Coordinates of C-alpha atoms and ligand atoms in Angstrom, one line a residue:
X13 CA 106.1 69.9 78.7
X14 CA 108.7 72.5 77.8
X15 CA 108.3 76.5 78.2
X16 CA 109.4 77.9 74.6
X17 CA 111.0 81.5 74.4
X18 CA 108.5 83.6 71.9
X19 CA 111.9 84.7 70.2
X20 CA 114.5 82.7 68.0
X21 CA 118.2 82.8 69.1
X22 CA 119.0 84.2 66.2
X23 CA 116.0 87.3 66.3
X24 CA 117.1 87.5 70.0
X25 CA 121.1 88.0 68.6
X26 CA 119.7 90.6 66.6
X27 CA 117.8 92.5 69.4
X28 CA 120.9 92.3 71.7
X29 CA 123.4 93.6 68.9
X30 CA 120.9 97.0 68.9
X31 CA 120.1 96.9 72.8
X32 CA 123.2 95.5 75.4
X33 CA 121.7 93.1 78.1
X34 CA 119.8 92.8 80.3
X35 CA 116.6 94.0 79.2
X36 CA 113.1 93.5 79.3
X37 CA 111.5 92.5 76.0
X38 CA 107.7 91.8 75.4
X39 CA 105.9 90.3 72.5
X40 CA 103.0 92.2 71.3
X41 CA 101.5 88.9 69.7
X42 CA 100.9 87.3 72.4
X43 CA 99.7 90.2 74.5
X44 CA 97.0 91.1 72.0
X45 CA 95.8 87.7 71.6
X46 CA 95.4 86.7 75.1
X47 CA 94.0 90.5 75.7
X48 CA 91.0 89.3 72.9
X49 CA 90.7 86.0 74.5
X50 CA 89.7 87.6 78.0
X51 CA 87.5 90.0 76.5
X52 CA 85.6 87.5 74.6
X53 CA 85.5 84.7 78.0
X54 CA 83.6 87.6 79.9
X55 CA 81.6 89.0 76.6
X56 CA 78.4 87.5 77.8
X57 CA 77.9 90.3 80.7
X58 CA 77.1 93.7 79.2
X59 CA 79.1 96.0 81.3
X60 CA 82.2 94.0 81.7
X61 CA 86.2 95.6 81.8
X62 CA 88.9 94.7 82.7
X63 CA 91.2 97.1 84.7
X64 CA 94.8 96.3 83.8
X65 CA 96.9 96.5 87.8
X66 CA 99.1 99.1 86.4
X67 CA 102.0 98.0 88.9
X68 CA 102.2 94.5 87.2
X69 CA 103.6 96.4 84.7
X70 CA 103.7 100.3 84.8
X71 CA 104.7 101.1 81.1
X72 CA 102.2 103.2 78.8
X73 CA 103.5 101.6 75.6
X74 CA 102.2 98.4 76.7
X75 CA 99.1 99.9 78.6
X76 CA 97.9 101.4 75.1
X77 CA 97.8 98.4 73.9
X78 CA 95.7 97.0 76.4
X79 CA 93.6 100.1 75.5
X80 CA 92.5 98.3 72.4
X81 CA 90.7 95.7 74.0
X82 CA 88.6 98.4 76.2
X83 CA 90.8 97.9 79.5
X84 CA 91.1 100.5 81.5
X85 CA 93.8 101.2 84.4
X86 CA 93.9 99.8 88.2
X87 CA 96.3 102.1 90.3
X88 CA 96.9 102.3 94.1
X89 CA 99.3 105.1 94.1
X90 CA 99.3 108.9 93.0
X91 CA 102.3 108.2 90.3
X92 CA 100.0 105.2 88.9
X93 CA 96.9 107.6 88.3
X94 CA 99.3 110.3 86.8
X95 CA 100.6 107.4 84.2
X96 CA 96.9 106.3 83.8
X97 CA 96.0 110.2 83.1
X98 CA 99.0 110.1 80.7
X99 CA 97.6 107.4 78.4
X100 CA 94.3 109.4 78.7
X101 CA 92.5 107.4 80.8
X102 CA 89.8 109.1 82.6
X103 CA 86.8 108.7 84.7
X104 CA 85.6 105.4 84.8
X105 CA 88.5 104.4 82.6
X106 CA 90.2 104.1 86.1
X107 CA 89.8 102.4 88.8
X108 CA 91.8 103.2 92.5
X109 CA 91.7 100.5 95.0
X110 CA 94.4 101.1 97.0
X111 CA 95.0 100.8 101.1
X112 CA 96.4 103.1 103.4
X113 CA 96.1 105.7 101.2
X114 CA 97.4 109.4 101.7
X115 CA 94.7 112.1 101.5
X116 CA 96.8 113.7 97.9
X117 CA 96.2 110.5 96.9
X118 CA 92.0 110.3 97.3
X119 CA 92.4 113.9 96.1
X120 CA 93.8 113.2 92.6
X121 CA 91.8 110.5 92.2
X122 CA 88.8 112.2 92.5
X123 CA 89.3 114.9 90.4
X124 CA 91.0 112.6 87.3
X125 CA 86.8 111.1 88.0
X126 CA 88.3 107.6 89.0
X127 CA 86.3 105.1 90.9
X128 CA 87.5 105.4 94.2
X129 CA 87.4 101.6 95.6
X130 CA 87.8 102.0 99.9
X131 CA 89.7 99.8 101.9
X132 CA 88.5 100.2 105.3
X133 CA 85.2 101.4 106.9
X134 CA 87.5 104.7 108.4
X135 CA 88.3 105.8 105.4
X136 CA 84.6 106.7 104.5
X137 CA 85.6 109.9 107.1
X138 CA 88.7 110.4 105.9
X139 CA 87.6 110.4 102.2
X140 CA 85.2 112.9 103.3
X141 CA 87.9 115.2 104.8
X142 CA 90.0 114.7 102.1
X143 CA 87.9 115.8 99.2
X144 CA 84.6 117.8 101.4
X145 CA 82.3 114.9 99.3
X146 CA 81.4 111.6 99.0
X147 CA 81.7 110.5 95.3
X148 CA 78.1 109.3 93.8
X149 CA 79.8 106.2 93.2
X150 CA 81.6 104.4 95.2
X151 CA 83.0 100.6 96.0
X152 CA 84.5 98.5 98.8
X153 CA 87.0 96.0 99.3
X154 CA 85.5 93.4 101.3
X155 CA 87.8 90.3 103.2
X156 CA 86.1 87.8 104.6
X157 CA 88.8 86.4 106.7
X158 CA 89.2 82.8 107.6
X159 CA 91.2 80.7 104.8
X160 CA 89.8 80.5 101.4
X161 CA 90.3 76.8 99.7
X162 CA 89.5 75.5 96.4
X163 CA 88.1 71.9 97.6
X164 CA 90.5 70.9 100.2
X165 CA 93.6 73.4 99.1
X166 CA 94.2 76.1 100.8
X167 CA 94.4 78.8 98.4
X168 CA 95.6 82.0 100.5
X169 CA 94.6 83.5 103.8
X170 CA 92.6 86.1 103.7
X171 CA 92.3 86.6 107.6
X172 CA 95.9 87.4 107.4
X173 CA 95.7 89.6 105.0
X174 CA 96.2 93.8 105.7
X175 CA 93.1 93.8 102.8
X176 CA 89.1 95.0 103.2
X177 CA 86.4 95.4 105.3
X178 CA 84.7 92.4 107.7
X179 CA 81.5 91.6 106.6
X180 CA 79.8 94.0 109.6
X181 CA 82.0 96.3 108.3
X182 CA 80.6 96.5 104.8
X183 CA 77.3 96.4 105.3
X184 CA 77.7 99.1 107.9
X185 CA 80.2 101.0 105.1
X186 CA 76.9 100.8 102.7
X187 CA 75.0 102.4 104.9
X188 CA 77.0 104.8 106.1
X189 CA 77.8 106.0 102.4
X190 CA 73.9 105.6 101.1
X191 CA 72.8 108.3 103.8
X192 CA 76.0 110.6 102.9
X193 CA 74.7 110.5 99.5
X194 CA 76.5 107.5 97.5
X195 CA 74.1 106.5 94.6
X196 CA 75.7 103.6 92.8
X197 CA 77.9 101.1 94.8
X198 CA 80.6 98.8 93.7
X199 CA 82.3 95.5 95.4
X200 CA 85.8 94.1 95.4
X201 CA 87.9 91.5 96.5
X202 CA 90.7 89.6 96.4
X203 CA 91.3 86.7 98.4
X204 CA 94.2 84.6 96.4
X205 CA 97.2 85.6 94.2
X206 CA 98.6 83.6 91.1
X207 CA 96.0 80.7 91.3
X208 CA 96.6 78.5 88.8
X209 CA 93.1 76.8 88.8
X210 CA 90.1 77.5 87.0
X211 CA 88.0 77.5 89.8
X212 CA 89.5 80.8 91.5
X213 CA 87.4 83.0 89.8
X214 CA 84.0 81.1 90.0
X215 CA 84.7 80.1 93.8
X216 CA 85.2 83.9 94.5
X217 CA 82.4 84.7 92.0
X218 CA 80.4 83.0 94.7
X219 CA 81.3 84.4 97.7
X220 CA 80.7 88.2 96.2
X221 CA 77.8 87.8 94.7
X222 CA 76.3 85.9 97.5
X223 CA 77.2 89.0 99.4
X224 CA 75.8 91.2 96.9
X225 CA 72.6 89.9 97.1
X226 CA 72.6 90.4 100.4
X227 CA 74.0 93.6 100.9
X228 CA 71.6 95.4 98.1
X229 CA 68.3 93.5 99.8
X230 CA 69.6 94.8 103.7
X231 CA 70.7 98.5 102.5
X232 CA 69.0 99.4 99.7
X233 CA 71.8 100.3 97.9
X234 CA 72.4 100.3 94.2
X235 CA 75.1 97.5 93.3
X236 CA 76.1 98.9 89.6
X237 CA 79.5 96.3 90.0
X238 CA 81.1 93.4 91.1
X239 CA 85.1 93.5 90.6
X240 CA 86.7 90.4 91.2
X241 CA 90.0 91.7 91.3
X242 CA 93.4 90.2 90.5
X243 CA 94.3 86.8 90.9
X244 CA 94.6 84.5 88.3
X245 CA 98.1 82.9 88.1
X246 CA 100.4 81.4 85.3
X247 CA 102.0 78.7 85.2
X248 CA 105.5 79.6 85.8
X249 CA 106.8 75.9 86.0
X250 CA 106.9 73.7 82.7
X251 CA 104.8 71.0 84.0
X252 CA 101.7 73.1 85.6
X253 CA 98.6 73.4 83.7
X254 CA 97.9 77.3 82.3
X255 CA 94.1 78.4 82.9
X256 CA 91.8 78.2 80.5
X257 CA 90.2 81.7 80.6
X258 CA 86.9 80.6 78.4
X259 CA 86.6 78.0 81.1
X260 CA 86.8 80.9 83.7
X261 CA 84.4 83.4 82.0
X262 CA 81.9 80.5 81.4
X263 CA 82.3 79.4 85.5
X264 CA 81.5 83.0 86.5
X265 CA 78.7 82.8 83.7
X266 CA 76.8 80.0 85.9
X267 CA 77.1 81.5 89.0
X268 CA 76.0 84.6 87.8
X269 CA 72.5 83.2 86.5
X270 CA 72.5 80.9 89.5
X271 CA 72.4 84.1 91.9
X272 CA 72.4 87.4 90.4
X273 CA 69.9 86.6 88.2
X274 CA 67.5 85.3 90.1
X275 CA 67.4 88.2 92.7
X276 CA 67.1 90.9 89.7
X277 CA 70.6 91.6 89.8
X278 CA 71.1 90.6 86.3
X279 CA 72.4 94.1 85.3
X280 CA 75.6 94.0 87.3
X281 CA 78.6 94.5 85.7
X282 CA 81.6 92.0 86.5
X283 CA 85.4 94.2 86.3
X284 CA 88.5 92.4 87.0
X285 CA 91.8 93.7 87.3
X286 CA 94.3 91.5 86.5
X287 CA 97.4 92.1 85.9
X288 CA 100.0 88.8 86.2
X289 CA 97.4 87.1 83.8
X290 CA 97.5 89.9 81.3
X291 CA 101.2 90.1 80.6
X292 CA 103.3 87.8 82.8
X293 CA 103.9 85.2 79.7
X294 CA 104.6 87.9 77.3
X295 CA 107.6 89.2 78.3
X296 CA 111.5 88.1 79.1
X297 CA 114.3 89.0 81.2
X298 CA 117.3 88.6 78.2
X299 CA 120.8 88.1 80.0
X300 CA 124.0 86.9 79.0
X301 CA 126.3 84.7 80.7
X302 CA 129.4 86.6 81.9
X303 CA 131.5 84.4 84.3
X304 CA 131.4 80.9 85.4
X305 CA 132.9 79.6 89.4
X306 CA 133.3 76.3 90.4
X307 CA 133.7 76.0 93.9
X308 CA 131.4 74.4 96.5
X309 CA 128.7 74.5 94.2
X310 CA 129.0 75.6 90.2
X311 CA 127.6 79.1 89.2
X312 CA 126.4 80.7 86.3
X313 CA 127.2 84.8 86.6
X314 CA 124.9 86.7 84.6
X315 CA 124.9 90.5 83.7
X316 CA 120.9 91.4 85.0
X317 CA 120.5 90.8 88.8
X318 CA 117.7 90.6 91.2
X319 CA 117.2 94.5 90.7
X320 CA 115.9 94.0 87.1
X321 CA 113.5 91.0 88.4
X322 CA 113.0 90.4 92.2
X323 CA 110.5 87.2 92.2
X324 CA 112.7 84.7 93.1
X325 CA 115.0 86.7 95.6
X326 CA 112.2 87.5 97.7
X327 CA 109.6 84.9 96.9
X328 CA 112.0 82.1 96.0
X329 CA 109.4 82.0 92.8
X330 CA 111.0 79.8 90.4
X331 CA 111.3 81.3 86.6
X332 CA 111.7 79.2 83.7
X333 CA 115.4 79.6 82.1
X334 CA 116.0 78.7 78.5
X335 CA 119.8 79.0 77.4
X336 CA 119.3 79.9 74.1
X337 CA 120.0 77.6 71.3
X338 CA 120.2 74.8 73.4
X339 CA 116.9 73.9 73.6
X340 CA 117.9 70.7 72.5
X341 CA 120.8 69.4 74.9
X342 CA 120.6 67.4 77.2
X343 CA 120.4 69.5 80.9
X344 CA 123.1 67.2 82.3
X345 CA 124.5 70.3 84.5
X346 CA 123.5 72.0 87.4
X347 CA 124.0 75.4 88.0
X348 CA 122.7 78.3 90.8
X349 CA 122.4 81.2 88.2
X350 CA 123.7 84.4 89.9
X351 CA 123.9 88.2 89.8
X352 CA 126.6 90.4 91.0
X353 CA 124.4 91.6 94.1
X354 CA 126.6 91.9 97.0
X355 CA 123.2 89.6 98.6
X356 CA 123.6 85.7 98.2
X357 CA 120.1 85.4 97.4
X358 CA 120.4 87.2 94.2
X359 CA 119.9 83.9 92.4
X360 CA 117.6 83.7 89.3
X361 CA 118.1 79.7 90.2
X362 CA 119.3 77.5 92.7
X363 CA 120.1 73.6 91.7
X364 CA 118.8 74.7 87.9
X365 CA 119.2 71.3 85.8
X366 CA 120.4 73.3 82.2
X367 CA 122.5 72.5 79.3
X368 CA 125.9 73.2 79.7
X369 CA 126.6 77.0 79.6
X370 CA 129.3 78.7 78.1
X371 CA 130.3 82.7 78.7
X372 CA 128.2 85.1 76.1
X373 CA 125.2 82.9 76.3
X374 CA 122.5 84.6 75.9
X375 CA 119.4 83.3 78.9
X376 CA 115.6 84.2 78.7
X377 CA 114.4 84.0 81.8
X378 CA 110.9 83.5 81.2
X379 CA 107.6 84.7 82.0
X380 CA 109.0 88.4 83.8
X381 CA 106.3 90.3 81.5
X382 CA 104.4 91.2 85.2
X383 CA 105.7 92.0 88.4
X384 CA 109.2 91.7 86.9
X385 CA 110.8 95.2 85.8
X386 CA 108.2 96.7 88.1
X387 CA 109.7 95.6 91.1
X388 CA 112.7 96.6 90.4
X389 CA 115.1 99.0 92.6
X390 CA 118.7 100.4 93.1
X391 CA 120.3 98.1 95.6
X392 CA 124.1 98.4 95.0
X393 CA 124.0 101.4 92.7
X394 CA 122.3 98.8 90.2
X395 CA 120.4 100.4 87.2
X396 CA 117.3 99.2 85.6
X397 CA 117.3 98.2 82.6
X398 CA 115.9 98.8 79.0
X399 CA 111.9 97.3 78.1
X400 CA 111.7 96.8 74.6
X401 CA 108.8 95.5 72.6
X402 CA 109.2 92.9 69.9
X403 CA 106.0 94.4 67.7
X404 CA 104.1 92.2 65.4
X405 CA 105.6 92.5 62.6
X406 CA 109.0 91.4 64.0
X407 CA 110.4 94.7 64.8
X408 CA 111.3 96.3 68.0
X409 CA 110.8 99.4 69.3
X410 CA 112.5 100.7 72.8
X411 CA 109.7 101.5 74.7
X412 CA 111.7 102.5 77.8
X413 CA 115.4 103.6 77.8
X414 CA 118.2 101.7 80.2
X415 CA 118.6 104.2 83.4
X416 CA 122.1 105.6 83.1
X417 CA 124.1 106.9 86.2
X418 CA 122.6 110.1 86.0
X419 CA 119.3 109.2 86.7
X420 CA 120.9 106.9 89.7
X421 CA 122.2 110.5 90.7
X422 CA 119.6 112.8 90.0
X423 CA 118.2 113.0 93.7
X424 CA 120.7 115.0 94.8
X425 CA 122.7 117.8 92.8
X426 CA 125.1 118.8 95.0
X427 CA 128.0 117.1 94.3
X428 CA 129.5 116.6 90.9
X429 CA 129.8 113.2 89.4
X430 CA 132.7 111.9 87.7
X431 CA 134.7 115.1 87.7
X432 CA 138.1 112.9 88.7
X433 CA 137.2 110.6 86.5
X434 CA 140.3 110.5 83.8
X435 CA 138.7 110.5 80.4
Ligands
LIG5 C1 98.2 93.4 92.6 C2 96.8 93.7 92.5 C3 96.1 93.3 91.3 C4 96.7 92.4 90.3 O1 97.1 91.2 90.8 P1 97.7 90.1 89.8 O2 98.1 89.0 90.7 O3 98.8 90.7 89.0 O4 96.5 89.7 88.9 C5 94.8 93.7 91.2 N1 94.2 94.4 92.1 C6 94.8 94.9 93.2 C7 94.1 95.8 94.2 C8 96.1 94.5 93.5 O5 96.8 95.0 94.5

């Protein structure tokens, strides 16, 4: 199988002539298709949304989008429910499952009406400080511990995870927040990231609801919601399998009459909050080749740098390359592809097997529409770059400018940049 760029070298010329690389671009097609696609795998339960993880991808332009197919906004921090505000996201529209959380934090969720999803049993009290209430509704994050496998892989490790309550711990939690006056109670967890399996969801499905049943027949509390979180992958490599997301919705489907529905649960909303799944696919790192170096090995210097997309300098994640235009040729070379970070694991690839590569071409480095721009940062001075979104109708539209020295400078006003600078 080959990965294909959702732009033609030739449209991608034309986007770099208006906006110099590196920059983000995102294609609005395919975001609005897969967005329908979700909504209908999970259109069989009544109250179900989808909270789009706002750091996957913080930018409103593409959150309003999302907006059309009814998601609302996931945040863990007090910027993320000021951007969520900003759309106009309100209340229920938002979600707020976040951990270690300052009090400001609780506080501004509370009053922008979010769902305020807790972490840990303590922060019942300090919730209670924070804002003099409990909130009428309420959720918890729930970690079972131990290691969570999908037949005989391991999928992730919950029991090492800084994540949720112990299952005394919730149940105790419920109680707790019944008698201070909680009326309608959620659940949430999230126990393994970028699985690339249809069985994720239904396996967790199983686990929560199991617990649901439980937890509503010991306390006596209200379960209005069961969130199953973020979660499901992409397939970042060529050769993996992407999920089927009807396949998904339809697994969840049969564990949801298989428990829920027996124990008159049947009116419990499923939320998820995904956020890699939503727009990984649809958007591109666009860089252009800049300088070649043969020495022990053979590198590829590009102009964007692990600042503009961090994946594989901290995870070693391996992104998809496509050197535009030749698509066809034989990938008889092998190349580490580089940026100018003074850090020799700012690689985009190591041992890459690409077409030959000549300076000015231009490389999509693929599927860097979540987690990519948003993890960006200012090592070395280095700016962040454009996002641009390639609409529908082949335009593009600049939906968030490059940084430009004077933002890298803004924090501090007392000296004067550029002053000896000869013009
Ligand atoms: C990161 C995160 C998500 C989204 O995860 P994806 O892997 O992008 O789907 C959802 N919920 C919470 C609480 C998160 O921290």
């Amino acid at each position: 199988m080959t990965k294909k760029p959702f732009v033609t070298k030739e449209k991608l010329e034309e986007i770099a002539r208006e906006y110099p690389t590196p920059f983000h671009l995102y294609d609005e097609k395919g975001i609005r298709e897969n967005a329908k696609a979700l909504k209908e795998a999970f259109a069989w339960n009544k109250g179900y949304r989808e909270y789009f993880a706002v750091k996957a991808t913080p930018n409103p332009f593409l959150i309003k989008i999302l907006q059309d197919y009814g998601c609302g906004c996931d945040c863990s921090s007090y910027t993320e429910l000021m951007l969520s505000e900003a759309v106009g996201a309100t209340g229920e529209d938002i979600m707020f499952s976040s951990n270690d959380t300052p009090a400001e934090d609780f506080r501004l969720a509370d009053r922008l009406g979010a769902i305020i999803n807790l972490d840990d049993i303590t922060h019942i009290e300090f919730l209670e400080r924070a804002l003099g209430h409990i909130p009428e509704t309420i959720s918890c994050r729930y970690n079972p511990g131990g290691i969570f496998k999908i037949s005989n892989d391991i999928m992730d490790n919950p029991g090492d995870a800084k994540y949720g309550m112990t299952t005394e711990q919730i149940f105790e939690a419920f109680k707790i927040l019944k008698a201070k006056g909680a009326k309608e109670f959620g659940i949430h967890a999230f126990l393994a990231s970028n699985t690339v399996t249809n069985e994720y969801y239904p396996m967790l499905a199983r686990v929560l609801f199991e617990l649901a049943v439980r937890l509503q027949k010991e306390t006596g509390a209200h379960i209005k919601f069961i969130n199953l979180s973020g979660g499901i992958g992409i397939p970042y490599k060529p050769d993996q399998e992407p999920n089927d997301i009807r396949v998904i919705g339809e697994g969840v489907r049969k564990v949801y009459e298989e428990l829920l529905v027996p124990a008159g649960m049947g009116d419990v909303a499923l939320y998820t909050e995904l956020g890699r799944f939503m727009l990984g696919p649809y958007g591109c790192l666009v860089t252009r080749a800049i300088h070649e170096k043969h020495t022990y090995k053979e590198y590829i210097g590009v102009d964007a740098c692990a600042a503009n997309l961090m994946r594989p300098a901290i995870y070693g994640a391996y992104h998809h390359i496509t050197v535009m235009g030749k698509e066809s040729e034989p990938c008889d070379h092998v190349y580490d592809v580089t940026g100018s970070l003074c850090e020799n694991n700012d690689k985009f690839a190591v041992d890459r097997h690409l077409p030959k590569i000549d300076i000015g071409d231009l490389l999509v480095i693929h599927d860097a529409g979540a987690h990519g721009f948003s993890m960006g940062y200012n090592y070395n001075g280095k700016l962040r770059s454009a996002e641009v979104l390639l609409r529908e109708d082949g335009s593009t539209q600049l939906i968030r400018r490059a940084e430009t020295p004077k933002d890298y400078f803004a924090t501090f006003d007392c000296f004067e940049i550029g002053k000896n600078l000869v013009k």
